PDB file of C-alpha atoms in Angstrom:
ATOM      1  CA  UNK A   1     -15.749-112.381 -20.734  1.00 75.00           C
ATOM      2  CA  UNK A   2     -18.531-115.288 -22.049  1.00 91.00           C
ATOM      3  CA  UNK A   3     -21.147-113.853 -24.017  1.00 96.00           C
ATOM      4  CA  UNK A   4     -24.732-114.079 -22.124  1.00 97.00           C
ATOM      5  CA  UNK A   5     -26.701-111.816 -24.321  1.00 98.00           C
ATOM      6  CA  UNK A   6     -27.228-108.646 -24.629  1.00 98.00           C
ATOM      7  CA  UNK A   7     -29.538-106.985 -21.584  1.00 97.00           C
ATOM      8  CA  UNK A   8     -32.407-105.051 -21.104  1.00 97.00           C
ATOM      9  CA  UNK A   9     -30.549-102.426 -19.437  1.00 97.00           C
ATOM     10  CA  UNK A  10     -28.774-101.857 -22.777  1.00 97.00           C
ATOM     11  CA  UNK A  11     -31.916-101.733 -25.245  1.00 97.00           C
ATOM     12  CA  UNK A  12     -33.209 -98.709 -22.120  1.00 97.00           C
ATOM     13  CA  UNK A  13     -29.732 -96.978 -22.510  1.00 98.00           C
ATOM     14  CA  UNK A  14     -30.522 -96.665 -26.275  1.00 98.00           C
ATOM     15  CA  UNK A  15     -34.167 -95.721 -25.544  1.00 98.00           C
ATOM     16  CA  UNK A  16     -32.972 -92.923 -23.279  1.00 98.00           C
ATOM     17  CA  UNK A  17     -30.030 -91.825 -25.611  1.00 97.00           C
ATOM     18  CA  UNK A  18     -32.855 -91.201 -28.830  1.00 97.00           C
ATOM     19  CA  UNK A  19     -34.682 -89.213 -26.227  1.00 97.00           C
ATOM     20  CA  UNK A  20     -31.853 -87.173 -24.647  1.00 97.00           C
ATOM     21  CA  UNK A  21     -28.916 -87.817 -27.081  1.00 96.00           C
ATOM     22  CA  UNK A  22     -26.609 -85.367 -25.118  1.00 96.00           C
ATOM     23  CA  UNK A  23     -23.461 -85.046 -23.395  1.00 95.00           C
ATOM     24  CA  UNK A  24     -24.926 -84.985 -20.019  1.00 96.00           C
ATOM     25  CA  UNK A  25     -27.221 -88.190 -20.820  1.00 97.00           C
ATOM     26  CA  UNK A  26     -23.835 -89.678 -22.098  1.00 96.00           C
ATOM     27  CA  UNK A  27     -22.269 -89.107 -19.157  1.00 96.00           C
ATOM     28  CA  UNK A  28     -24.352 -89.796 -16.896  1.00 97.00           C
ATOM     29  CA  UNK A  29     -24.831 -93.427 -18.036  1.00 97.00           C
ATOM     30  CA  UNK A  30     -21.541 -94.125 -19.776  1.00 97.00           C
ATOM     31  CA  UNK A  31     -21.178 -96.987 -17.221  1.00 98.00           C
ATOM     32  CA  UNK A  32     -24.230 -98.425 -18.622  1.00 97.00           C
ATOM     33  CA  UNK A  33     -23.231 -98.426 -22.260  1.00 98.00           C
ATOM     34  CA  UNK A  34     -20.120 -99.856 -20.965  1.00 97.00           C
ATOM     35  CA  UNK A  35     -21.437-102.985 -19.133  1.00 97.00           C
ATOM     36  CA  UNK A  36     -24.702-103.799 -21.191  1.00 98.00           C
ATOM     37  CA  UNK A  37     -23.684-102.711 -24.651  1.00 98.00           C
ATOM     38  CA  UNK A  38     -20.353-102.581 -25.563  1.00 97.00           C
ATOM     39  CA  UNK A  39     -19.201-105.215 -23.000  1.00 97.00           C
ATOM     40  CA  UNK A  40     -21.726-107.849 -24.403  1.00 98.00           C
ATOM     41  CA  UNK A  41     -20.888-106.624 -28.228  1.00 98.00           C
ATOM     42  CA  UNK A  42     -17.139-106.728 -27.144  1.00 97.00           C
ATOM     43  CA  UNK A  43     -17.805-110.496 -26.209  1.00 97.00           C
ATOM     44  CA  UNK A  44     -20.169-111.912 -29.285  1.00 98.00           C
ATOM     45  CA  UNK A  45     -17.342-110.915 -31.831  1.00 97.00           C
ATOM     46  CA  UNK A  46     -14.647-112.291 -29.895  1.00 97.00           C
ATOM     47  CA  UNK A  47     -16.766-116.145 -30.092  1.00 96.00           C
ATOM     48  CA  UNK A  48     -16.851-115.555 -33.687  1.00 97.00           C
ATOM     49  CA  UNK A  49     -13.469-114.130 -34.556  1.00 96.00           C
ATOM     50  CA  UNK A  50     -12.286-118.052 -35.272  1.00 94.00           C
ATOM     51  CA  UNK A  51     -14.542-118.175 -38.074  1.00 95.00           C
ATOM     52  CA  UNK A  52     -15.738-114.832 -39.159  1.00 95.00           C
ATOM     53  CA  UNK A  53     -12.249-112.763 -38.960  1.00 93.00           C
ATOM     54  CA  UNK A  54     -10.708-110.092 -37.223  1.00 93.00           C
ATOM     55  CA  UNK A  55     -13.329-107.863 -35.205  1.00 95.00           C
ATOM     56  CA  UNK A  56     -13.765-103.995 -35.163  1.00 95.00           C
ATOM     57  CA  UNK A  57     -16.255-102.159 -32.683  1.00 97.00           C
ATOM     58  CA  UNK A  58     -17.315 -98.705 -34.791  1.00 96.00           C
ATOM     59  CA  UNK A  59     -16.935 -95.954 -31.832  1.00 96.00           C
ATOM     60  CA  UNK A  60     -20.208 -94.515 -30.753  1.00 95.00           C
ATOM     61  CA  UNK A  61     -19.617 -90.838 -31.688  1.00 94.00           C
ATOM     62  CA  UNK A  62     -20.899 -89.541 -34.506  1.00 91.00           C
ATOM     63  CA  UNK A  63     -18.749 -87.914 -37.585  1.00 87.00           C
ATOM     64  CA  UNK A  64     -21.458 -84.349 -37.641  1.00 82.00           C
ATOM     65  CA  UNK A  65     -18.543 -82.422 -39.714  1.00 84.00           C
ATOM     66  CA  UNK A  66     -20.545 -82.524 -42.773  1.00 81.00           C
ATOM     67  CA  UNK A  67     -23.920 -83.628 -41.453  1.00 83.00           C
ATOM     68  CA  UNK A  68     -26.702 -81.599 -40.795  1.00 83.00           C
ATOM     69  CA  UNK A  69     -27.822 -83.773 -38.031  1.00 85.00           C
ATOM     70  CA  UNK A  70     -25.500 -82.547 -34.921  1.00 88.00           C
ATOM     71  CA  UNK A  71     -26.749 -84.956 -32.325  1.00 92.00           C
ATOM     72  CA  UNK A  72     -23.434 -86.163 -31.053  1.00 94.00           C
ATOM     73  CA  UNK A  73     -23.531 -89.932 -30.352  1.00 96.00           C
ATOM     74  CA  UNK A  74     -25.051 -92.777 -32.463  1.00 96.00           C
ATOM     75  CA  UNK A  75     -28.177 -94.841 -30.981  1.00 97.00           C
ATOM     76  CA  UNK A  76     -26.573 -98.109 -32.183  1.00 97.00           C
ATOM     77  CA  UNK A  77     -23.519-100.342 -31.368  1.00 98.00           C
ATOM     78  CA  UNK A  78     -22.403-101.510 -34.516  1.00 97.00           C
ATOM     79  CA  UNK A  79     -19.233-103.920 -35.307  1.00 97.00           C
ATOM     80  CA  UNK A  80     -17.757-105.486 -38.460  1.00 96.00           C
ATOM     81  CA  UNK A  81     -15.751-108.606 -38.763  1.00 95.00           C
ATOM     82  CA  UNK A  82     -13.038-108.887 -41.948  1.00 90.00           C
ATOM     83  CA  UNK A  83     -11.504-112.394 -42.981  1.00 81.00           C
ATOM     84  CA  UNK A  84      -7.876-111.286 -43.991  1.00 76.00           C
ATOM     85  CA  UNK A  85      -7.940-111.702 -48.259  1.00 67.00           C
ATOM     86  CA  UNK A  86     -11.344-111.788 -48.714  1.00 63.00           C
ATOM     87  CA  UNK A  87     -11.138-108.177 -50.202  1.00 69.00           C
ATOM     88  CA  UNK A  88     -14.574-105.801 -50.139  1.00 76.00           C
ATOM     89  CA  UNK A  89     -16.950-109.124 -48.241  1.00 86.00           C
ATOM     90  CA  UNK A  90     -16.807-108.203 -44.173  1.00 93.00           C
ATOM     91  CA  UNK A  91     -19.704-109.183 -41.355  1.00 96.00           C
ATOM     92  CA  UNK A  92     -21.691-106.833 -39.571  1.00 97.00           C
ATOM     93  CA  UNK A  93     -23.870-107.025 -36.221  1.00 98.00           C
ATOM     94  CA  UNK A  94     -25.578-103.943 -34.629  1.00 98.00           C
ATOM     95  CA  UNK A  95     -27.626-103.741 -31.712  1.00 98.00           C
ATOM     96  CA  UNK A  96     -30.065-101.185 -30.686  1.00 98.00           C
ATOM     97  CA  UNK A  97     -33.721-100.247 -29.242  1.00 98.00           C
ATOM     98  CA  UNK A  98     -34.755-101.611 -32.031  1.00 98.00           C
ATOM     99  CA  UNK A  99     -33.143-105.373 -31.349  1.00 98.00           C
ATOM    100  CA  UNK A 100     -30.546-106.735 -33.557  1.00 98.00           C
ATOM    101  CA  UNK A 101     -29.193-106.829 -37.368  1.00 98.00           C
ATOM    102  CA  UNK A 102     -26.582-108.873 -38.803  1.00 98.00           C
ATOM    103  CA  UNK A 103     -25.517-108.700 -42.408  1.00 97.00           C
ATOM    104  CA  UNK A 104     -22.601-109.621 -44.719  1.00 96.00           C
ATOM    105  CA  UNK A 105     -21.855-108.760 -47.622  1.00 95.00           C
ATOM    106  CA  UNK A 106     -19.979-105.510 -49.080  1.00 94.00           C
ATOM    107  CA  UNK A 107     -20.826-101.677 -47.777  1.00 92.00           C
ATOM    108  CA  UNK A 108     -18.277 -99.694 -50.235  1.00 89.00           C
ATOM    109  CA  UNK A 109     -16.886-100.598 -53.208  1.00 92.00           C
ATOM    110  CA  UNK A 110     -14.184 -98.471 -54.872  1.00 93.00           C
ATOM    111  CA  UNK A 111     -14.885 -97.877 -58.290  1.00 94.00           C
ATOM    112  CA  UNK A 112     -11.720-100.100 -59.547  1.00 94.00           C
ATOM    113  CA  UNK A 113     -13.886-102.619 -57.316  1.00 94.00           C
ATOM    114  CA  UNK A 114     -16.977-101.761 -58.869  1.00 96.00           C
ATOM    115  CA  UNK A 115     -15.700-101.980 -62.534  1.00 96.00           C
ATOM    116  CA  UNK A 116     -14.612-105.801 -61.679  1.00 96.00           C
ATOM    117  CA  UNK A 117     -18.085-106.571 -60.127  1.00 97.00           C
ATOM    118  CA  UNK A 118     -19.827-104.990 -63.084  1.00 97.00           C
ATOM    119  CA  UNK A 119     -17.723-107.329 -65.296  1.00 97.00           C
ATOM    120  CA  UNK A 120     -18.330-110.502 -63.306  1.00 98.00           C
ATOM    121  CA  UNK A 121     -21.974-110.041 -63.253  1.00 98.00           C
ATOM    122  CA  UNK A 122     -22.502-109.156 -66.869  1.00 98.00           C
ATOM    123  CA  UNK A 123     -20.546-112.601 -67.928  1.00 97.00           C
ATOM    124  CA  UNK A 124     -22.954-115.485 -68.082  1.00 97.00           C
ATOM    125  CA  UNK A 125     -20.721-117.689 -65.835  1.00 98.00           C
ATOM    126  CA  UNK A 126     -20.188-115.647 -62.599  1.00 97.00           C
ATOM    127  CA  UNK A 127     -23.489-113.114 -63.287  1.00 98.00           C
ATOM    128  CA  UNK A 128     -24.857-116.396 -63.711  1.00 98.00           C
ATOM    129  CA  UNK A 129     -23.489-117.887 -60.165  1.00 98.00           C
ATOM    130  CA  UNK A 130     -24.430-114.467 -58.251  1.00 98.00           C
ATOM    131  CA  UNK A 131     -27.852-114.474 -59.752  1.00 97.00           C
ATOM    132  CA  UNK A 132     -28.366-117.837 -58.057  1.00 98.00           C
ATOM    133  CA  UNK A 133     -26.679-116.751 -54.982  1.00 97.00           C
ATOM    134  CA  UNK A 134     -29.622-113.910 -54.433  1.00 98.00           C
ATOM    135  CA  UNK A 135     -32.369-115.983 -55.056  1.00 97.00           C
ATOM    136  CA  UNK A 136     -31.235-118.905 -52.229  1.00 97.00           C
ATOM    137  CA  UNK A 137     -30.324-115.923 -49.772  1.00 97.00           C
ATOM    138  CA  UNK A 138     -33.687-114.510 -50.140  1.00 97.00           C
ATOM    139  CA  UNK A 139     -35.499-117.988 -49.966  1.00 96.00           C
ATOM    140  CA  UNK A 140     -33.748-118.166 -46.521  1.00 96.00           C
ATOM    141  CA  UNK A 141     -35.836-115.446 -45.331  1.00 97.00           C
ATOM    142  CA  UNK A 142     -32.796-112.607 -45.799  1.00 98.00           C
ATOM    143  CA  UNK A 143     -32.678-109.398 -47.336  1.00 97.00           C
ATOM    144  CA  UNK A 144     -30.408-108.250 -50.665  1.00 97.00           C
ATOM    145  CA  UNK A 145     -29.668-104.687 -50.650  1.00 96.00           C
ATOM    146  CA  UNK A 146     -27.118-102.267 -51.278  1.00 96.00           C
ATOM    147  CA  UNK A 147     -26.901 -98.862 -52.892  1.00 96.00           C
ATOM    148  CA  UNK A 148     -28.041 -99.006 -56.489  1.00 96.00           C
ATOM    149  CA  UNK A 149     -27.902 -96.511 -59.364  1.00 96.00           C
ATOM    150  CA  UNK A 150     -31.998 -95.423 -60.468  1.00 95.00           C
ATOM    151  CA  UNK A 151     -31.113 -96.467 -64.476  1.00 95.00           C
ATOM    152  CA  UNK A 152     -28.567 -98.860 -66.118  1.00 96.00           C
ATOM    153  CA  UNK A 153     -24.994 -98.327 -65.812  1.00 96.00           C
ATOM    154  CA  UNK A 154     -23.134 -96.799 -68.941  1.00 94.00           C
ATOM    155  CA  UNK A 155     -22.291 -99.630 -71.665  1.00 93.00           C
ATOM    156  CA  UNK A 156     -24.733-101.494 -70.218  1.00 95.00           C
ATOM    157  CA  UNK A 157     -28.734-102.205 -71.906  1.00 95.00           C
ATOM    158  CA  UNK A 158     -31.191-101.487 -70.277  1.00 95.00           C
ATOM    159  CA  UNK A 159     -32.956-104.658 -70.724  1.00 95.00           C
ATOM    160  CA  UNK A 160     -29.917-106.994 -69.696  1.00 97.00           C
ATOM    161  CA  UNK A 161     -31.046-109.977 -67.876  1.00 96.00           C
ATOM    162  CA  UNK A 162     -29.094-109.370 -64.480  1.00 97.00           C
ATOM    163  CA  UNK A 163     -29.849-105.188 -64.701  1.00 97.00           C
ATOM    164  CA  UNK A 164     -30.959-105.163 -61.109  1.00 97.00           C
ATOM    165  CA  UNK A 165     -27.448-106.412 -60.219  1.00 98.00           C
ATOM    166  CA  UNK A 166     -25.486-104.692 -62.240  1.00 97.00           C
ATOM    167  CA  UNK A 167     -27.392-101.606 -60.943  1.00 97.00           C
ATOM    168  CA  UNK A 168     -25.454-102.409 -57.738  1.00 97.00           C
ATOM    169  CA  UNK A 169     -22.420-100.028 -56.171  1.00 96.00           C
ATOM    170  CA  UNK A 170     -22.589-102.329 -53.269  1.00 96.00           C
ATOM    171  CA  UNK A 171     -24.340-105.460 -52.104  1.00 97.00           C
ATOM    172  CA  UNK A 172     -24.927-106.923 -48.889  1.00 97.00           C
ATOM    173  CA  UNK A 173     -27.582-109.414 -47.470  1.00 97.00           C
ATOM    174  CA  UNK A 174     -28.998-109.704 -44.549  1.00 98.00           C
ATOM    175  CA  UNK A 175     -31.745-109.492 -41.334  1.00 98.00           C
ATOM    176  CA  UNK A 176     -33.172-107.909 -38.191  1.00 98.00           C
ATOM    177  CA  UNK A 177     -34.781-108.855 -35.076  1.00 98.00           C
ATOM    178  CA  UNK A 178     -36.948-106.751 -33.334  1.00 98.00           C
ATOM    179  CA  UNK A 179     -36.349-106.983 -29.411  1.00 97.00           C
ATOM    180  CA  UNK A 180     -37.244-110.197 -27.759  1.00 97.00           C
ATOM    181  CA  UNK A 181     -36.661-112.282 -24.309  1.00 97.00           C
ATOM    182  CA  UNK A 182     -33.885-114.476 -26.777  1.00 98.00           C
ATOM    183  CA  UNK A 183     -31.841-111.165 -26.841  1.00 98.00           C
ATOM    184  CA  UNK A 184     -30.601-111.654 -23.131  1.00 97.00           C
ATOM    185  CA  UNK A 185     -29.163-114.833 -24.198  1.00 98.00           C
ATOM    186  CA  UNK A 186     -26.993-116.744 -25.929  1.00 97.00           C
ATOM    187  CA  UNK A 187     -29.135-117.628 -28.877  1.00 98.00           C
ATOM    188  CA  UNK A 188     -27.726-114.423 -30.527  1.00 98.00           C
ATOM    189  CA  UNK A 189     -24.921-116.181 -31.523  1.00 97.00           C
ATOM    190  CA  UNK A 190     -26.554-118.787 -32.670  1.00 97.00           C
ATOM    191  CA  UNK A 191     -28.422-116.066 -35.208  1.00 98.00           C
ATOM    192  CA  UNK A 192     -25.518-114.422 -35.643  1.00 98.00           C
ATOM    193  CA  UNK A 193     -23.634-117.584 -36.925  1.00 98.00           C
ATOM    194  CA  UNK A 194     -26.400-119.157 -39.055  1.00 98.00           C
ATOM    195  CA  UNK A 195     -27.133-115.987 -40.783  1.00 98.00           C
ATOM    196  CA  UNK A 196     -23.583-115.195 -41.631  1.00 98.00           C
ATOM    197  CA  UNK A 197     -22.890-118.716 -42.770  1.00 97.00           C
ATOM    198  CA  UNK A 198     -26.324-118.536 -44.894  1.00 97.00           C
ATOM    199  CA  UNK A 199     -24.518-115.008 -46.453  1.00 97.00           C
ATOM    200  CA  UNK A 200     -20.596-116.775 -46.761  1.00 95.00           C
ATOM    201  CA  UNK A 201     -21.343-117.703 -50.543  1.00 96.00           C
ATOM    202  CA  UNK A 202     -21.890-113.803 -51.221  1.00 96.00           C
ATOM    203  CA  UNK A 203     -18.316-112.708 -49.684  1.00 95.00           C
ATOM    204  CA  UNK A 204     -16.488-115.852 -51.026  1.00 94.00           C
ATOM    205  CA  UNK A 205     -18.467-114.708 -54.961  1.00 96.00           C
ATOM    206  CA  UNK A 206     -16.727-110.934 -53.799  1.00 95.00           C
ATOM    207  CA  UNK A 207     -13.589-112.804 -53.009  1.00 93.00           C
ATOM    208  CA  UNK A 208     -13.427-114.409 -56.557  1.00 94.00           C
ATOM    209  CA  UNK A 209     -14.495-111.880 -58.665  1.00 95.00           C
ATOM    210  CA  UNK A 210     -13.985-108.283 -57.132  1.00 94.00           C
ATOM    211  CA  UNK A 211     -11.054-108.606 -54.593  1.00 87.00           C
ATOM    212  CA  UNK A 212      -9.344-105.395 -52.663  1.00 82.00           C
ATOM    213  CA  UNK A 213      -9.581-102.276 -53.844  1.00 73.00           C
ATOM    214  CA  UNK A 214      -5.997-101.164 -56.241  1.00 62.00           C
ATOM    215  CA  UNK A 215      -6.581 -97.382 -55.375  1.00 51.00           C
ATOM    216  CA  UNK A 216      -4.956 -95.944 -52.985  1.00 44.00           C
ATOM    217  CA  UNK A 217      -6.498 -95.637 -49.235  1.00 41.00           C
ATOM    218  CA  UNK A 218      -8.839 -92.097 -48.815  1.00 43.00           C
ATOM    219  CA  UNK A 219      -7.031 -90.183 -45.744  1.00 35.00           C
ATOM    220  CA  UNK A 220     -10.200 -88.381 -45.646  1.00 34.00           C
ATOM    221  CA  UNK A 221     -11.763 -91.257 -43.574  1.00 32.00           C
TER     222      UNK A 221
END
């Protein structure tokens, strides 16, 4: 299957599902979600597998065992693309009533993985390098984020000159597109592509200087 873009009939499915997020509304337009979400997502990832790495689609029920929130079925299609050996860096794409996002970057570090990035960011050299980094992805228009302790980290000072980033426990960069007559189209991969390429420097810095995780894997997931 080509990738065409994603439809209007997909972006309604969503609407409906925030409205109605049941089993009955599920099942009723399963065949929907199939052909004008998951289809088209199914088909985007696959065109950029050569270059961005091995896709996963995220399944569209919601984990509610320890949420509050018990509505069953997420209002998003999300997927995430790994490069074998590039360690924590992966690419992300979601689409939803609310258009499209694509990121890259890192999501969850372990803390072996957040010790190393810690370390790499407080020495001049590769804190230096990731400093820079930031500042071009943001002058492209994209977003830095990622979850961040409120003070400095212990044995670090408060006024060190990279203290936002070594406030990081993950970072990721990236954009969203609120919904417009390019979504039913190809030029989504072109967006994809260029924003992910614009991000590559991040994951190949989290290549270099955090790696995989040593600890072993959490069977809780």
């Amino acid at each position: 299957m080509s990738f065409t873009g994603f439809p209007d009939e997909g972006l309604v499915f969503f609407e409906g599902l925030e409205a109605d997020n049941s089993k009955p509304y599920w099942t009723q337009h399963k065949a929907s979600y199939e052909e004008h979400v998951r289809g088209p997502m199914l088909a985007l990832v696959e065109e950029l597998t050569a270059e961005f790495g091995t896709p996963k689609l995220f399944r569209p029920y919601r984990d509610v065992r320890f949420s509050k929130d018990k509505t069953p079925y997420k209002t998003h299609q999300g997927a995430v693309l790994h490069l074998e050996g590039a360690g924590t860096g992966a690419w992300y794409v979601e689409v939803s009533a609310d258009g499209l996002t694509a990121r890259g970057g890192s999501w969850r570090m372990q803390p072996d993985q957040v010790e190393r990035y810690r370390r790499a960011v407080d020495d001049d050299l590769p804190g230096g390098q990731l400093e820079q980094l930031v500042a071009k992805i943001r002058r492209a228009g994209l977003s830095v984020d990622g979850e961040q302790l409120k003070r400095a980290p212990r044995g670090y000072e408060p006024d060190h000159p990279r203290i936002e980033l070594l406030r990081h426990k993950s970072i990721h960069g990236g954009t969203h597109w609120t919904p417009e007559d390019w979504l039913d189209s190809r030029e989504v991969i072109d967006r994809v592509r260029k924003t992910w390429r614009a991000l590559k420097p991040l994951n190949d810095w989290l290549a270099d200087n955090v790696g995989a995780t040593t600890a072993p894997p959490d069977r809780r997931r």
